[in-house]
């Protein structure tokens, strides 16, 4: 049902912001950029706003508002300057709610925001840029105001992205910030849709199915926004009353309005009015555009809004608009950006950019798809019925193997230890020891290098579905930087201890050796090699899960090498000089990895370095 809802919404959205008409005249984005009207002197507009109001603490108000705007501008400058993300998040409140409409869910809290910045760099303007990106945010206009009774500052920024001095197509965006004490505690950001623009093809459909959808959980409006009777508010109000003549009377004769759902702007009051009238006929009378927040100055206004049907908020219909007001108080230009309809492209662009930068990721991705298909769905590629059929026999086998985990119970002769084919047990426990050995690379997950799929939980998952977890981790993991890493940087104290524990490789190599020996000589009742080998082959010929273990061993053998170079870099080792260690780790399956973990240099610890310096 939820899926249906999203699907319907995505069709709807294409049309829902049709509250501005299509036009035949082409207008370039730059004509709307409103240069020269940017708040060159943010004090001027506020001096005007408060000059006749002696009872207000005017000087304080003005100062706070301009300092909020300064904070936002400074944040944007720091994003452009590629400042450390640990510093960037200091512009935000601890409980910040950060809505980037390229993603489905808001980012909540400063820690989550830091993670978002690391993981999703480049996926949208406000997600920060990666180190190799040339993009910058260019601010076109700012509207900033303050709510007197609660000291909340509102800063609305119209911007676009540039690369090498050129504007990136379809990159115009608006962000609405809320600040208190100069900390940003709420952000709503929307970027114009990519070309070709959706236009109004879905307008009629919107009318038909509007009764089916409604979800106000994602609206982030402020409960009581003060109305001030500005022309922008009058425009929304008149529109909702479907009095389009009244609505356009709040625009200047030469107004230029752009709805980013459409390719072209509407120029002049008449063209705009014609469109509003047409839209009125298409949209249900029950639709309202509700203002969630407004940053208002005498010169301009930024508005965040959402659409309601009969008072119920519709999903994915939020948006932001930026208007300029002429000196007579009439709207002279406007740009309206509705949020991107599902499917949202934030996560998709994060993942696809990883594949673009490192096409080798297609290899584990393809193997993973094949692996999951062969294990769970296919018939006849691997023996046995597919794993989804959950045969009684499969369950029992997995249960028995798990009871004999690392061969502890059979060795101790525990009463509950079931009898399982020793070769199957050998393969199973070798595989688990190998999977556990990848814990030696826990330093791949750090606060400043999170991975889309966190490595710790993926390692635990590998004890259950080995390659099913290893491969997705490999094709989605974040790229390692070249910096030296300290032991303290590893995310989690336990992880740091386990990952850097020297005996790890040796201990697991022992388990592996024992498992191999067990396969050949354990449980003497299974006979000599020939006998147990042929009964093992018979067993595998009907056993999908058992035969998949052999596939897993092969996958581990191939991909253990993927971790080595990055791990050496973290330890400050020149990968060209440490050829022996590096090659043994990469080339010799299982035992080479154990050797590598035992003889690689330790990660330095910050404490030790401080001690050395003070000596
Ligand atoms: C003027 O001051 C009063 C009292 O503080 C306040 O309610 C009102 O909103 C102010 N008006 C303007 C335009 O600042
Ligand atoms: C103006 O603000 C300051 C600092 O908050 C305060 O101490 C002062 O009493 C205020 N003045 C008026 C007239 O409200
Ligand atoms: C703006 O809209 C209001 C109604 O919402 C209307 O009364 C007014 O005449 C319009 N025009 C101007 C210039 O304010
Ligand atoms: C604002 O727009 C109106 C309508 O187009 C126009 O009559 C008026 O002169 C404009 N005001 C200024 C200061 O340009």
XYZ file of C-alpha atoms and ligand atoms in Angstrom:
671
model
C 0.000 0.000 0.000
C 2.802 2.334 0.980
C 4.541 1.543 -2.275
C 1.406 2.294 -4.246
C 1.136 5.558 -2.407
C 4.647 6.516 -3.355
C 4.106 5.524 -6.950
C 0.978 7.598 -7.181
C 2.664 10.505 -5.514
C 5.514 10.451 -7.921
C 3.097 10.886 -10.766
C 1.243 13.559 -8.955
C 4.121 15.659 -7.969
C 5.067 16.120 -11.533
C 1.990 18.260 -11.690
C 1.234 19.497 -8.247
C 3.236 22.623 -8.394
C 1.555 23.701 -11.557
C 0.538 26.722 -9.745
C 2.420 28.751 -12.207
C 1.717 28.585 -15.914
C 3.774 27.345 -18.803
C 5.022 29.973 -21.122
C 6.129 30.018 -24.689
C 8.842 32.570 -24.147
C 12.190 31.210 -23.109
C 13.891 32.785 -20.164
C 17.282 31.781 -18.989
C 17.925 31.039 -15.387
C 20.400 33.820 -15.152
C 17.781 36.440 -15.884
C 16.166 35.329 -12.672
C 19.278 35.368 -10.622
C 18.489 38.809 -9.380
C 22.049 39.987 -9.272
C 22.593 43.365 -7.825
C 19.623 42.919 -5.569
C 21.410 40.599 -3.210
C 21.514 42.007 0.265
C 24.661 44.006 -0.184
C 23.839 45.789 2.992
C 21.720 43.560 5.157
C 21.304 46.394 7.655
C 19.524 48.674 5.243
C 16.377 46.612 4.913
C 16.083 46.065 8.605
C 16.709 49.615 9.518
C 13.674 50.346 7.402
C 11.593 47.573 8.938
C 12.097 48.787 12.452
C 12.705 52.481 12.069
C 9.167 53.482 13.027
C 8.846 51.109 15.938
C 10.425 52.599 19.007
C 9.116 49.911 21.355
C 11.190 47.182 19.668
C 14.732 46.476 20.738
C 15.704 47.383 17.233
C 19.454 47.416 17.456
C 19.504 43.968 18.994
C 17.090 42.582 16.410
C 19.108 43.877 13.536
C 22.317 42.599 14.932
C 20.935 39.109 15.537
C 19.384 38.840 12.124
C 22.481 39.864 10.270
C 24.583 37.573 12.439
C 22.288 34.662 11.562
C 22.703 35.496 7.901
C 26.453 35.782 8.459
C 26.473 32.310 10.047
C 24.703 30.794 7.064
C 26.993 32.564 4.585
C 30.009 31.465 6.539
C 28.761 27.855 6.531
C 28.381 27.996 2.753
C 31.848 29.551 2.367
C 33.304 26.764 4.501
C 31.548 24.113 2.403
C 33.102 25.723 -0.674
C 36.496 25.873 1.024
C 36.272 22.112 1.734
C 36.635 22.728 5.486
C 36.836 19.652 7.670
C 33.348 18.259 8.197
C 33.968 18.095 11.952
C 34.092 21.911 11.785
C 31.161 22.240 9.398
C 28.754 20.518 11.793
C 29.566 23.129 14.435
C 27.253 25.516 12.608
C 24.381 23.251 13.639
C 22.434 22.676 16.823
C 22.856 19.262 18.484
C 19.251 18.369 17.629
C 19.245 19.775 14.117
C 16.602 18.564 11.698
C 18.146 18.618 8.249
C 15.771 17.966 5.384
C 17.542 17.455 2.085
C 14.729 16.615 -0.318
C 17.085 14.522 -2.439
C 16.562 11.943 0.336
C 13.448 10.342 1.791
C 14.188 10.914 5.447
C 15.391 13.947 7.358
C 18.795 13.769 9.004
C 18.242 14.253 12.725
C 20.978 15.338 15.121
C 24.488 16.633 14.679
C 26.152 13.195 14.730
C 23.865 11.875 12.024
C 24.586 15.016 10.025
C 28.337 14.448 10.254
C 27.817 10.911 8.984
C 25.589 12.243 6.205
C 28.274 14.730 5.131
C 30.905 11.970 4.960
C 28.707 9.417 3.232
C 26.774 11.541 0.772
C 29.270 14.176 -0.309
C 28.461 15.389 -3.859
C 24.958 13.887 -3.894
C 23.429 17.349 -3.391
C 24.775 20.862 -2.873
C 24.250 20.888 0.875
C 25.690 17.389 1.404
C 29.157 18.959 1.041
C 31.633 18.211 -1.736
C 34.251 15.520 -1.964
C 37.894 16.555 -2.020
C 38.274 15.961 -5.755
C 35.134 17.876 -6.737
C 35.466 21.329 -8.354
C 31.898 22.389 -7.564
C 30.976 25.431 -5.521
C 27.767 26.890 -4.150
C 27.080 30.376 -5.513
C 24.581 32.406 -3.515
C 22.182 34.402 -5.701
C 20.004 36.029 -3.079
C 19.218 35.896 0.623
C 16.115 36.780 2.592
C 16.662 36.970 6.342
C 14.356 37.997 9.147
C 13.753 37.350 12.812
C 10.693 36.434 14.836
C 10.650 38.941 17.629
C 8.893 36.926 20.304
C 11.137 33.838 20.200
C 14.404 35.098 18.705
C 14.224 32.621 15.843
C 16.063 33.797 12.746
C 14.955 32.684 9.320
C 17.396 32.738 6.475
C 16.302 31.719 3.005
C 19.057 31.290 0.416
C 18.608 31.077 -3.340
C 21.695 29.507 -4.928
C 23.059 27.477 -7.798
C 26.128 25.303 -8.296
C 29.078 26.202 -10.481
C 32.008 24.195 -11.739
C 35.024 25.969 -13.196
C 33.131 29.268 -13.323
C 30.258 27.747 -15.323
C 26.768 27.249 -13.981
C 25.831 23.569 -13.691
C 22.519 23.004 -15.521
C 19.465 22.328 -13.357
C 21.319 23.156 -10.160
C 19.201 26.078 -8.938
C 18.110 25.437 -5.375
C 16.650 27.118 -2.322
C 17.438 26.410 1.311
C 15.345 27.575 4.236
C 17.334 27.755 7.482
C 16.034 28.350 11.016
C 18.540 29.565 13.563
C 18.515 30.255 17.254
C 21.544 31.806 18.944
C 23.292 31.591 15.583
C 23.058 27.786 15.509
C 21.138 26.252 12.618
C 18.463 23.959 14.031
C 16.312 23.348 10.980
C 17.113 23.098 7.291
C 14.883 22.498 4.304
C 16.585 22.258 0.934
C 15.136 21.604 -2.511
C 16.840 21.595 -5.907
C 15.054 22.085 -9.218
C 14.218 18.857 -11.090
C 16.510 17.761 -13.921
C 15.593 18.545 -17.518
C 13.354 17.757 -19.292
C 11.104 19.367 -16.720
C 8.094 17.336 -15.651
C 5.685 20.158 -16.706
C 1.970 19.651 -16.144
C 1.293 16.297 -17.739
C -0.008 14.768 -14.535
C -2.379 17.582 -13.650
C -5.555 15.695 -14.383
C -4.343 12.567 -12.661
C -3.657 14.605 -9.558
C -7.277 15.605 -9.501
C -8.458 12.018 -9.843
C -6.431 10.303 -7.153
C -5.860 13.075 -4.651
C -8.288 11.399 -2.255
C -6.008 8.375 -1.880
C -2.929 10.001 -0.477
C -2.178 11.902 2.674
C 0.680 11.850 5.107
C 1.496 14.798 7.286
C 4.340 13.065 9.107
C 6.916 14.608 6.826
C 5.764 18.199 7.020
C 8.109 20.302 9.117
C 6.016 23.387 9.499
C 6.150 25.759 12.413
C 2.959 25.751 14.429
C 2.263 29.439 14.637
C 3.864 31.571 12.033
C 3.099 35.214 12.375
C 1.253 36.684 9.411
C 2.290 40.105 8.388
C 0.008 40.801 5.446
C 2.835 40.861 2.917
C 2.050 40.609 -0.776
C 3.545 37.106 -0.804
C 1.144 35.920 1.888
C -1.745 37.638 0.108
C -0.797 35.781 -3.054
C -0.936 32.388 -1.311
C -4.155 33.384 0.404
C -5.847 34.548 -2.791
C -4.671 31.433 -4.606
C -6.218 29.216 -1.941
C -9.474 31.148 -2.256
C -9.163 30.513 -6.012
C -9.383 34.255 -6.599
C -6.720 34.354 -9.285
C -7.409 37.991 -10.181
C -6.696 38.961 -6.585
C -3.643 36.713 -6.588
C -1.993 38.342 -9.587
C -2.874 41.809 -8.367
C -0.039 41.323 -5.899
C 2.487 41.032 -8.750
C 4.066 43.887 -10.685
C 3.228 44.370 -14.370
C 6.650 43.222 -15.513
C 6.965 40.285 -13.113
C 8.999 37.220 -14.045
C 7.956 34.006 -12.350
C 9.550 30.621 -12.731
C 8.175 27.311 -11.557
C 10.999 24.812 -11.877
C 8.559 22.101 -12.922
C 8.473 23.951 -16.258
C 11.169 24.797 -18.765
C 10.258 28.424 -19.201
C 9.456 31.392 -17.020
C 6.258 33.382 -17.256
C 6.854 36.976 -18.149
C 4.433 39.684 -17.290
C 1.308 39.786 -15.228
C -1.006 38.778 -18.077
C 0.801 35.596 -18.963
C 0.952 34.693 -15.308
C -2.741 35.334 -14.814
C -3.677 33.184 -17.811
C -1.777 30.319 -16.319
C -3.239 30.673 -12.848
C -6.709 30.572 -14.359
C -5.877 27.442 -16.315
C -4.469 25.725 -13.237
C -7.553 26.676 -11.280
C -9.630 24.589 -13.682
C -7.330 21.595 -13.410
C -6.746 21.338 -9.681
C -9.361 20.217 -7.149
C -10.834 23.063 -5.120
C -9.805 21.203 -1.983
C -6.077 21.766 -2.623
C -4.331 24.416 -0.571
C -0.766 25.659 -0.593
C 0.065 26.093 3.090
C 2.916 28.351 4.182
C 5.150 26.581 6.710
C 7.702 29.291 7.205
C 8.507 32.696 5.827
C 11.595 34.902 5.873
C 10.355 38.366 5.052
C 12.137 41.608 4.332
C 10.890 44.714 2.540
C 12.830 43.624 -0.536
C 12.283 39.906 -0.753
C 10.757 36.836 0.840
C 11.618 33.166 1.184
C 8.766 30.766 1.806
C 8.632 27.065 2.616
C 5.286 25.394 2.009
C 3.416 22.146 1.482
C 0.193 21.105 -0.236
C -2.895 20.007 1.641
C -6.011 18.334 0.376
C -9.023 19.093 2.573
C -6.653 19.974 5.391
C -4.565 16.765 5.122
C -0.958 17.218 4.124
C -0.019 15.344 0.952
C 3.230 13.362 0.860
C 6.202 14.711 -1.056
C 4.504 17.991 -1.946
C 6.723 20.332 0.017
C 8.589 23.141 -1.620
C 10.409 26.440 -1.242
C 9.968 29.702 -3.106
C 11.927 32.904 -3.313
C 10.299 36.213 -4.271
C 11.538 39.717 -4.888
C 9.317 42.620 -3.996
C 9.513 46.031 -5.682
C 9.514 49.261 -3.759
C 5.751 49.568 -4.061
C 5.410 46.228 -2.277
C 4.490 44.178 -5.366
C 6.152 40.868 -6.293
C 8.459 41.526 -9.226
C 10.022 38.076 -9.582
C 9.696 34.634 -8.106
C 11.100 31.155 -8.347
C 9.264 28.147 -6.969
C 10.962 24.799 -6.348
C 8.834 21.822 -5.340
C 10.660 18.882 -3.815
C 11.770 16.003 -6.012
C 9.138 13.308 -6.316
C 10.052 9.707 -5.495
C 12.184 7.966 -6.517
C 14.505 10.311 -4.615
C 17.944 10.412 -6.172
C 20.225 11.181 -3.198
C 21.198 7.636 -2.261
C 21.227 6.519 -5.883
C 23.693 9.246 -6.839
C 25.856 8.475 -3.800
C 26.182 4.846 -4.873
C 26.498 5.468 -8.583
C 29.286 8.001 -8.051
C 31.249 5.292 -6.202
C 30.907 3.010 -9.215
C 31.906 5.823 -11.555
C 35.059 6.576 -9.609
C 35.997 2.908 -9.157
C 34.407 0.785 -11.892
C 36.087 -2.283 -10.386
C 33.206 -2.265 -7.906
C 31.061 -3.811 -10.623
C 32.892 -7.095 -10.072
C 31.775 -7.771 -6.484
C 28.354 -6.302 -7.331
C 27.859 -8.701 -10.227
C 29.145 -11.651 -8.221
C 26.806 -10.760 -5.379
C 23.776 -10.644 -7.655
C 24.776 -14.001 -9.127
C 25.436 -15.462 -5.689
C 22.084 -14.429 -4.255
C 20.298 -15.629 -7.369
C 22.024 -18.994 -7.429
C 21.649 -19.612 -3.703
C 18.074 -18.467 -3.237
C 16.215 -18.527 -6.510
C 17.748 -20.567 -9.296
C 17.083 -24.226 -10.043
C 19.818 -26.500 -11.286
C 22.946 -24.316 -11.123
C 23.948 -25.467 -7.654
C 22.564 -28.816 -6.480
C 19.603 -29.090 -4.139
C 16.418 -27.075 -3.904
C 16.767 -23.324 -3.533
C 17.451 -21.983 -0.066
C 14.128 -20.176 0.113
C 12.256 -23.444 0.244
C 13.530 -23.920 3.780
C 13.608 -27.665 3.765
C 13.498 -29.400 7.118
C 16.804 -31.045 6.220
C 18.489 -27.689 5.580
C 17.378 -26.355 8.930
C 18.656 -29.393 10.741
C 21.980 -29.221 8.961
C 22.485 -25.566 9.795
C 21.402 -26.132 13.390
C 23.773 -29.094 13.817
C 26.684 -27.253 12.251
C 26.069 -24.272 14.522
C 25.928 -26.492 17.632
C 29.364 -27.759 16.659
C 30.658 -24.210 16.078
C 34.475 -24.183 15.864
C 34.250 -27.921 16.657
C 34.171 -27.134 20.366
C 31.382 -29.518 21.347
C 32.619 -32.566 19.387
C 36.148 -32.106 20.739
C 34.881 -31.866 24.308
C 32.499 -34.725 23.588
C 29.570 -32.727 24.887
C 26.404 -34.823 25.111
C 24.349 -32.614 22.788
C 26.981 -32.545 20.012
C 25.245 -33.905 16.903
C 27.036 -36.070 14.352
C 27.628 -34.200 11.091
C 29.737 -35.208 8.106
C 33.307 -34.223 9.119
C 34.161 -32.762 5.718
C 31.114 -30.516 5.833
C 32.070 -29.490 9.363
C 35.612 -28.818 8.238
C 34.516 -26.577 5.366
C 31.958 -24.772 7.543
C 34.370 -23.972 10.365
C 37.196 -22.993 8.053
C 34.776 -20.578 6.425
C 33.687 -19.066 9.738
C 37.281 -18.688 10.905
C 38.058 -16.920 7.647
C 35.019 -14.650 7.965
C 36.094 -13.790 11.513
C 39.577 -12.939 10.292
C 38.183 -10.011 8.317
C 37.691 -8.391 11.746
C 41.369 -7.494 11.412
C 40.209 -4.743 9.055
C 37.831 -3.028 11.485
C 39.966 0.100 11.074
C 38.104 0.511 7.761
C 35.208 1.979 9.786
C 36.033 5.270 11.478
C 34.129 8.351 12.557
C 35.621 10.284 9.659
C 35.214 7.362 7.258
C 31.813 5.793 7.829
C 30.551 3.274 5.294
C 27.061 3.037 3.871
C 26.870 -0.465 5.353
C 28.668 -0.230 8.706
C 31.496 -2.756 8.847
C 30.889 -4.047 12.406
C 27.329 -5.321 11.789
C 28.378 -6.610 8.363
C 31.094 -8.726 10.014
C 28.506 -10.210 12.372
C 26.258 -10.860 9.364
C 29.128 -12.707 7.678
C 28.987 -15.353 10.413
C 25.535 -16.194 9.048
C 25.558 -15.377 5.364
C 29.270 -15.001 4.574
C 29.565 -13.646 1.006
C 26.006 -12.342 1.150
C 27.355 -9.639 3.478
C 30.994 -9.351 2.402
C 30.297 -8.463 -1.241
C 27.771 -5.622 -0.665
C 30.171 -4.163 1.857
C 32.950 -4.226 -0.727
C 31.019 -2.510 -3.498
C 29.504 0.193 -1.275
C 32.361 0.955 1.109
C 33.764 4.475 1.210
C 37.028 5.164 -0.531
C 40.017 5.133 1.834
C 41.973 8.367 2.120
C 45.720 8.346 2.230
C 46.063 9.686 5.744
C 47.724 7.871 8.582
C 45.134 6.465 10.974
C 45.353 6.273 14.746
C 44.014 3.434 16.809
C 41.662 5.856 18.589
C 40.007 6.814 15.290
C 38.384 3.409 14.899
C 34.659 3.688 15.509
C 34.050 1.814 18.774
C 36.414 0.827 21.585
C 35.665 -2.882 21.281
C 36.164 -2.708 17.532
C 39.564 -1.073 18.037
C 40.599 -3.802 20.495
C 39.445 -6.714 18.323
C 40.636 -5.229 15.047
C 44.138 -4.503 16.306
C 44.518 -7.599 18.500
C 47.801 -9.165 17.363
C 46.978 -12.838 18.137
C 43.752 -12.668 16.056
C 45.323 -14.095 12.898
C 47.208 -16.832 14.751
C 44.193 -17.926 16.803
C 41.930 -18.165 13.770
C 44.635 -19.879 11.715
C 44.704 -22.544 14.437
C 40.946 -23.029 14.183
C 41.273 -23.231 10.400
C 44.091 -25.773 10.559
C 42.125 -27.882 12.986
C 39.039 -27.708 10.729
C 41.030 -28.936 7.741
C 42.526 -31.794 9.761
C 39.058 -32.626 11.056
C 37.763 -32.926 7.517
C 40.372 -35.578 6.747
C 40.667 -37.532 9.992
C 37.895 -36.395 12.354
C 35.090 -38.852 13.166
C 36.911 -42.083 12.180
C 33.562 -43.831 11.633
C 33.328 -41.932 8.308
C 36.181 -44.055 6.995
C 39.358 -43.258 5.080
C 39.765 -40.347 2.651
C 38.215 -42.066 -0.379
C 35.205 -43.168 1.570
C 34.487 -39.887 3.298
C 35.171 -37.923 0.124
C 32.641 -39.878 -1.909
C 30.000 -39.670 0.828
C 30.684 -35.903 1.040
C 30.117 -35.532 -2.707
C 26.894 -37.518 -2.379
C 25.802 -35.228 0.420
C 26.574 -32.067 -1.578
C 24.684 -33.348 -4.606
C 21.407 -32.708 -2.817
C 22.527 -29.887 -0.555
C 22.293 -26.258 -1.763
C 23.572 -24.737 1.465
C 26.473 -27.151 1.815
C 27.645 -26.601 -1.749
C 27.348 -22.822 -1.357
C 30.057 -23.045 1.344
C 32.512 -24.076 -1.371
C 31.491 -21.054 -3.432
C 32.054 -18.870 -0.354
C 35.570 -20.232 0.097
C 36.370 -19.261 -3.477
C 34.899 -15.769 -3.042
C 36.895 -15.200 0.149
C 40.070 -16.333 -1.597
C 39.532 -13.775 -4.337
C 38.453 -10.827 -2.211
C 40.724 -11.060 0.838
C 43.222 -9.071 -1.237
C 40.837 -6.099 -1.447
C 41.544 -5.016 2.088
C 45.319 -5.190 2.092
C 46.493 -2.062 0.248
C 44.169 0.301 2.099
C 45.144 -1.309 5.382
C 48.851 -0.792 4.667
C 48.185 2.859 3.771
C 46.439 3.391 7.105
C 49.578 2.102 8.814
C 51.767 4.533 6.932
C 53.431 1.719 4.971
C 54.624 2.395 1.447
C 52.878 -0.371 -0.501
C 55.694 -0.560 -3.030
C 58.314 -1.328 -0.397
C 56.498 -3.951 1.691
C 56.157 -6.413 -1.183
C 56.598 -9.657 0.769
C 54.020 -8.932 3.453
C 51.658 -7.457 0.911
C 51.888 -10.354 -1.528
C 51.560 -13.053 1.103
C 48.438 -11.313 2.451
C 46.926 -10.955 -0.966
C 47.815 -14.203 -2.661
C 47.820 -17.054 -0.141
C 44.245 -17.890 0.799
C 43.402 -17.867 4.507
C 46.889 -18.571 5.913
C 48.393 -15.644 4.030
C 45.769 -13.420 5.609
C 46.592 -14.802 9.068
C 50.273 -14.127 8.399
C 49.500 -10.610 7.252
C 47.430 -9.788 10.349
C 50.202 -11.073 12.591
C 53.124 -9.282 10.973
C 51.680 -5.981 9.742
C 52.776 -2.863 11.675
C 50.424 -1.732 14.441
C 48.357 1.400 14.115
C 49.957 4.205 16.101
C 48.145 5.413 19.179
C 47.728 9.138 19.820
C 48.665 8.674 23.482
C 51.990 7.048 22.626
C 52.845 9.830 20.227
C 52.101 12.469 22.833
C 54.271 10.567 25.345
C 57.162 10.316 22.906
C 57.033 14.012 22.185
C 57.066 14.951 25.843
C 60.081 12.771 26.577
C 6.528 46.988 16.764
O 6.637 46.663 18.136
C 5.568 45.909 18.661
C 5.806 45.735 20.146
O 7.036 45.137 20.425
C 5.464 44.574 17.941
O 4.383 43.818 18.398
C 5.325 44.800 16.451
O 5.350 43.560 15.761
C 6.458 45.679 15.950
N 6.299 45.961 14.522
C 7.265 45.919 13.638
C 6.926 46.234 12.222
O 8.401 45.636 13.958
C 17.304 45.424 24.573
O 17.994 44.194 24.693
C 18.914 44.153 25.770
C 19.653 42.845 25.691
O 18.794 41.744 25.547
C 18.145 44.328 27.075
O 19.046 44.280 28.159
C 17.410 45.638 27.061
O 16.627 45.758 28.227
C 16.504 45.727 25.843
N 15.899 47.039 25.741
C 14.612 47.238 25.481
C 14.183 48.639 25.375
O 13.823 46.310 25.324
C -3.189 41.534 -3.018
O -4.101 40.497 -2.597
C -5.171 40.901 -1.767
C -6.021 39.710 -1.471
O -5.310 38.603 -1.122
C -5.976 41.986 -2.407
O -6.984 42.433 -1.515
C -5.108 43.125 -2.837
O -5.868 44.046 -3.549
C -3.994 42.610 -3.726
N -3.202 43.695 -4.275
C -2.413 44.533 -3.624
C -1.796 45.617 -4.448
O -2.205 44.433 -2.431
C 6.131 48.164 -8.742
O 5.291 47.555 -9.709
C 4.145 48.305 -10.059
C 3.305 47.490 -10.996
O 4.055 47.075 -12.077
C 4.562 49.636 -10.660
O 3.416 50.387 -10.953
C 5.442 50.367 -9.676
O 5.936 51.546 -10.244
C 6.599 49.480 -9.244
N 7.328 50.179 -8.223
C 8.618 50.503 -8.368
C 9.214 51.281 -7.251
O 9.268 50.179 -9.344
